[in-house]
Amino acid sequence: GIQVEQSPPDLILQEGANSTLRCNFSDSVNNLQWFHQNPWGQLINLFYIPSGTKQNGRLSATTVATERYSLLYISSSQTTDSGVYFCAVVRYSSASKIIFGSGTRLSIRP
Amino acid sequence: SQTIHQWPATLVQPVGSPLSLECTVEGTSNPNLYWYRQAAGRGLQLLFYSVGIGQISSEVPQNLSASRPQDRQFILSSKKLLLSDSGFYLCAWDAWTGNTEAFFGQGTRLTVV
């Protein structure tokens, strides 16, 4: 099945710093999403981005489907950005299962 | 708008007891439904998914089972819980049409003692 790899696994930054999280996938995909898991475990939808670039405030994401990767950018980090960020993909030929990467744990220090 | 409900939020159960977690979706028809488990500090493992009533696919052999008795209801069960069943369980849905976002419930934190 399709493999999803996220890097880095852990990232510690000072408040105000910028960061780039990467998601590589082993085969072509039909859907790709970025999620933020908050300290209570809830998965918050950030972006639905099978291709192209989107921006939402301090966050933006780019997916280059032909090269099988996606990037999540966080600018001017705040302590509330802390948590785990997951990339998840769907490939229809794999029965449309949503497959997650192992996540990037982001810690923002005040 | 569509919403997903999952309950209970937390559960402490003794080893050997049964389990039933319920997930319901509102505002859509014929959704794809998913159960995931997350061990402490780990990623999300897909347990079951369903594309329709009575249609369940299992991803990993385990002590759990799933059922979909109604279009928008997905139930995760066990006859006898094991310590290794502890974890955070998440239900999710996306549209059968494809090319749409998936949305997750708030999760159930299960501790087997």
Coordinates of C-alpha atoms in Angstrom, one line a residue:
Chain A
G1 CA 0.0 0.0 0.0
I2 CA 0.9 3.6 -0.2
Q3 CA 3.5 4.9 2.3
V4 CA 3.3 8.4 3.9
E5 CA 6.4 9.8 5.5
Q6 CA 6.5 13.0 7.5
S7 CA 9.5 15.0 8.6
P8 CA 10.9 16.1 10.9
P9 CA 9.4 13.9 13.6
D10 CA 9.9 16.5 16.2
L11 CA 10.5 20.3 16.0
I12 CA 11.1 22.7 18.9
L13 CA 10.9 26.4 18.1
Q14 CA 10.7 29.8 19.8
E15 CA 7.6 31.8 19.5
G16 CA 7.7 33.9 16.4
A17 CA 9.8 31.5 14.4
N18 CA 8.8 30.1 11.0
S19 CA 8.6 26.3 10.2
T20 CA 8.2 24.0 7.3
L21 CA 6.8 20.5 7.7
R22 CA 7.1 18.0 4.9
C23 CA 4.9 15.0 3.8
N24 CA 6.2 12.6 1.2
F25 CA 4.0 9.9 -0.3
S26 CA 5.1 6.8 -2.3
D27 CA 2.4 6.8 -5.0
S28 CA 0.0 9.2 -6.7
V29 CA -2.9 10.3 -4.5
N30 CA -6.4 11.6 -5.1
N31 CA -6.8 13.5 -1.9
L32 CA -4.4 15.0 0.6
Q33 CA -5.2 16.7 3.9
W34 CA -3.2 18.4 6.7
F35 CA -4.5 18.1 10.3
H36 CA -3.5 19.6 13.6
Q37 CA -4.1 17.4 16.7
N38 CA -4.6 19.6 19.7
P39 CA -3.6 18.6 23.3
W40 CA -7.1 17.2 23.8
G41 CA -6.6 14.8 20.9
Q42 CA -9.0 16.5 18.5
L43 CA -8.0 16.5 14.9
I44 CA -8.5 19.9 13.3
N45 CA -8.8 20.2 9.6
L46 CA -6.2 22.6 8.3
F47 CA -6.1 22.1 4.5
Y48 CA -7.6 19.9 1.9
I49 CA -4.9 20.2 -0.8
P50 CA -4.5 17.4 -3.4
S51 CA -2.6 19.9 -5.5
G52 CA -1.6 23.5 -5.6
T53 CA -1.2 26.1 -2.9
K54 CA -3.5 27.4 -0.2
Q55 CA -3.2 29.9 2.5
N56 CA -5.2 30.5 5.7
G57 CA -3.8 33.3 7.9
R58 CA -0.3 32.3 9.2
L59 CA -0.6 28.8 7.7
S60 CA -0.1 27.8 4.1
A61 CA 0.3 24.6 2.2
T62 CA 1.7 23.4 -1.1
T63 CA 1.3 20.1 -2.7
V64 CA 3.4 19.1 -5.8
A65 CA 1.5 16.0 -6.8
T66 CA 3.8 15.1 -9.7
E67 CA 6.7 14.9 -7.2
R68 CA 4.7 13.3 -4.5
Y69 CA 5.2 15.7 -1.6
S70 CA 3.4 18.4 0.3
L71 CA 4.6 21.1 2.6
L72 CA 3.0 22.9 5.4
Y73 CA 4.3 26.3 6.4
I74 CA 3.7 28.0 9.7
S75 CA 4.8 31.6 10.0
S76 CA 5.2 33.7 13.2
S77 CA 4.6 30.6 15.4
Q78 CA 2.5 31.0 18.5
T79 CA 2.3 28.7 21.6
T80 CA -1.1 27.6 20.5
D81 CA 0.4 26.1 17.3
S82 CA 1.9 23.4 19.5
G83 CA 0.7 19.8 18.9
V84 CA 1.1 17.1 16.3
Y85 CA 0.6 17.8 12.6
F86 CA -0.5 15.0 10.4
C87 CA -0.6 14.5 6.7
A88 CA -3.2 12.1 5.3
V89 CA -3.8 10.8 1.8
V90 CA -6.4 8.9 -0.1
R91 CA -5.7 6.8 -3.2
Y92 CA -8.9 5.6 -4.9
S93 CA -7.3 2.5 -6.3
S94 CA -6.6 1.5 -2.7
A95 CA -10.3 1.4 -1.9
S96 CA -10.3 5.0 -0.8
K97 CA -8.8 4.4 2.6
I98 CA -7.4 7.4 4.4
I99 CA -3.8 6.7 5.2
F100 CA -1.9 8.9 7.8
G101 CA 1.7 9.8 8.1
S102 CA 3.4 9.4 11.5
G103 CA 3.1 13.1 12.3
T104 CA 5.4 16.0 13.3
R105 CA 5.3 17.0 16.9
L106 CA 5.7 20.8 17.1
S107 CA 6.6 22.5 20.4
I108 CA 6.6 26.3 20.5
R109 CA 8.4 27.8 23.4
P110 CA 7.3 31.2 24.8
Chain B
S1 CA -24.0 21.3 7.6
Q2 CA -22.5 18.0 8.4
T3 CA -21.5 17.0 11.9
I4 CA -20.0 13.9 13.5
H5 CA -20.7 12.7 17.0
Q6 CA -18.7 10.2 18.9
W7 CA -19.2 9.0 22.5
P8 CA -18.3 8.5 25.2
A9 CA -15.4 10.9 25.5
T10 CA -13.6 8.8 28.1
L11 CA -14.0 5.2 29.3
V12 CA -12.3 3.0 31.8
Q13 CA -13.1 -0.6 31.5
P14 CA -11.8 -3.8 33.2
V15 CA -10.0 -6.5 31.3
G16 CA -12.4 -9.0 29.9
S17 CA -15.4 -6.6 29.8
P18 CA -17.3 -5.8 26.6
L19 CA -17.0 -2.6 24.6
S20 CA -19.3 -0.5 22.5
L21 CA -18.3 2.8 21.0
E22 CA -20.8 4.7 18.8
C23 CA -20.3 7.2 16.0
T24 CA -23.0 9.0 14.1
V25 CA -23.0 11.4 11.3
E26 CA -25.6 14.0 10.5
G27 CA -26.3 16.1 7.4
T28 CA -25.1 13.7 4.7
S29 CA -26.1 10.4 3.1
N30 CA -24.1 7.3 2.4
P31 CA -20.8 8.5 3.9
N32 CA -17.7 6.5 4.0
L33 CA -17.0 5.7 7.7
Y34 CA -13.7 4.9 9.5
W35 CA -12.5 3.8 12.9
Y36 CA -8.9 4.7 13.9
R37 CA -6.9 3.9 17.0
Q38 CA -4.0 6.0 18.3
A39 CA -1.7 4.6 20.9
A40 CA 0.0 7.1 23.3
G41 CA 2.5 9.3 21.4
R42 CA 1.9 7.4 18.2
G43 CA 0.3 7.8 14.8
L44 CA -3.2 6.9 13.7
Q45 CA -3.8 3.3 12.7
L46 CA -6.8 2.5 10.5
L47 CA -8.9 -0.3 12.1
F48 CA -12.1 -0.5 10.0
Y49 CA -13.8 1.3 7.2
S50 CA -17.2 1.1 5.6
V51 CA -18.6 2.2 2.3
G52 CA -22.2 1.2 3.1
I53 CA -24.6 -0.5 5.5
G54 CA -23.3 -3.9 6.5
Q55 CA -20.1 -3.4 4.5
I56 CA -17.1 -3.5 6.8
S57 CA -13.4 -3.9 5.8
S58 CA -10.9 -4.8 8.5
E59 CA -7.4 -3.5 8.2
V60 CA -5.6 -5.4 11.0
P61 CA -6.4 -8.6 12.9
Q62 CA -7.4 -7.7 16.4
N63 CA -9.8 -8.2 19.2
L64 CA -12.2 -5.6 17.9
S65 CA -15.1 -5.7 15.4
A66 CA -17.2 -3.0 13.7
S67 CA -20.8 -2.8 12.5
R68 CA -22.8 -0.4 10.5
P69 CA -26.5 -1.1 11.2
Q70 CA -27.7 2.2 9.7
D71 CA -26.4 4.5 7.0
R72 CA -24.9 7.1 9.4
Q73 CA -24.1 4.9 12.4
F74 CA -20.8 3.1 12.9
I75 CA -20.1 1.0 16.0
L76 CA -16.9 -0.4 17.4
S77 CA -17.2 -3.4 19.6
S78 CA -15.3 -6.0 21.6
K79 CA -16.6 -9.0 23.5
K80 CA -13.6 -9.1 25.9
L81 CA -11.2 -6.2 26.2
L82 CA -7.5 -6.7 26.5
L83 CA -5.0 -4.3 28.1
S84 CA -3.6 -3.7 24.7
D85 CA -6.9 -2.3 23.5
S86 CA -6.2 0.9 25.5
G87 CA -5.8 3.9 23.3
F88 CA -7.6 6.9 21.7
Y89 CA -10.3 5.9 19.2
L90 CA -11.4 8.2 16.5
C91 CA -14.2 8.0 14.1
A92 CA -14.2 9.8 10.8
W93 CA -16.3 10.3 7.7
D94 CA -15.9 11.5 4.1
A95 CA -18.3 11.7 1.2
W96 CA -18.8 8.6 -1.0
T97 CA -18.4 10.9 -4.1
G98 CA -14.7 11.3 -3.3
N99 CA -12.6 14.5 -3.7
T100 CA -13.7 15.8 -0.4
E101 CA -12.3 16.4 3.0
A102 CA -12.5 13.8 5.8
F103 CA -13.8 15.0 9.2
F104 CA -13.1 13.4 12.6
G105 CA -15.1 13.0 15.8
Q106 CA -13.7 14.2 19.1
G107 CA -12.5 10.8 20.0
T108 CA -12.9 8.3 22.9
R109 CA -10.0 7.8 25.3
L110 CA -10.2 4.1 26.4
T111 CA -8.3 2.8 29.3
V112 CA -8.4 -0.9 30.0
V113 CA -7.4 -1.8 33.6

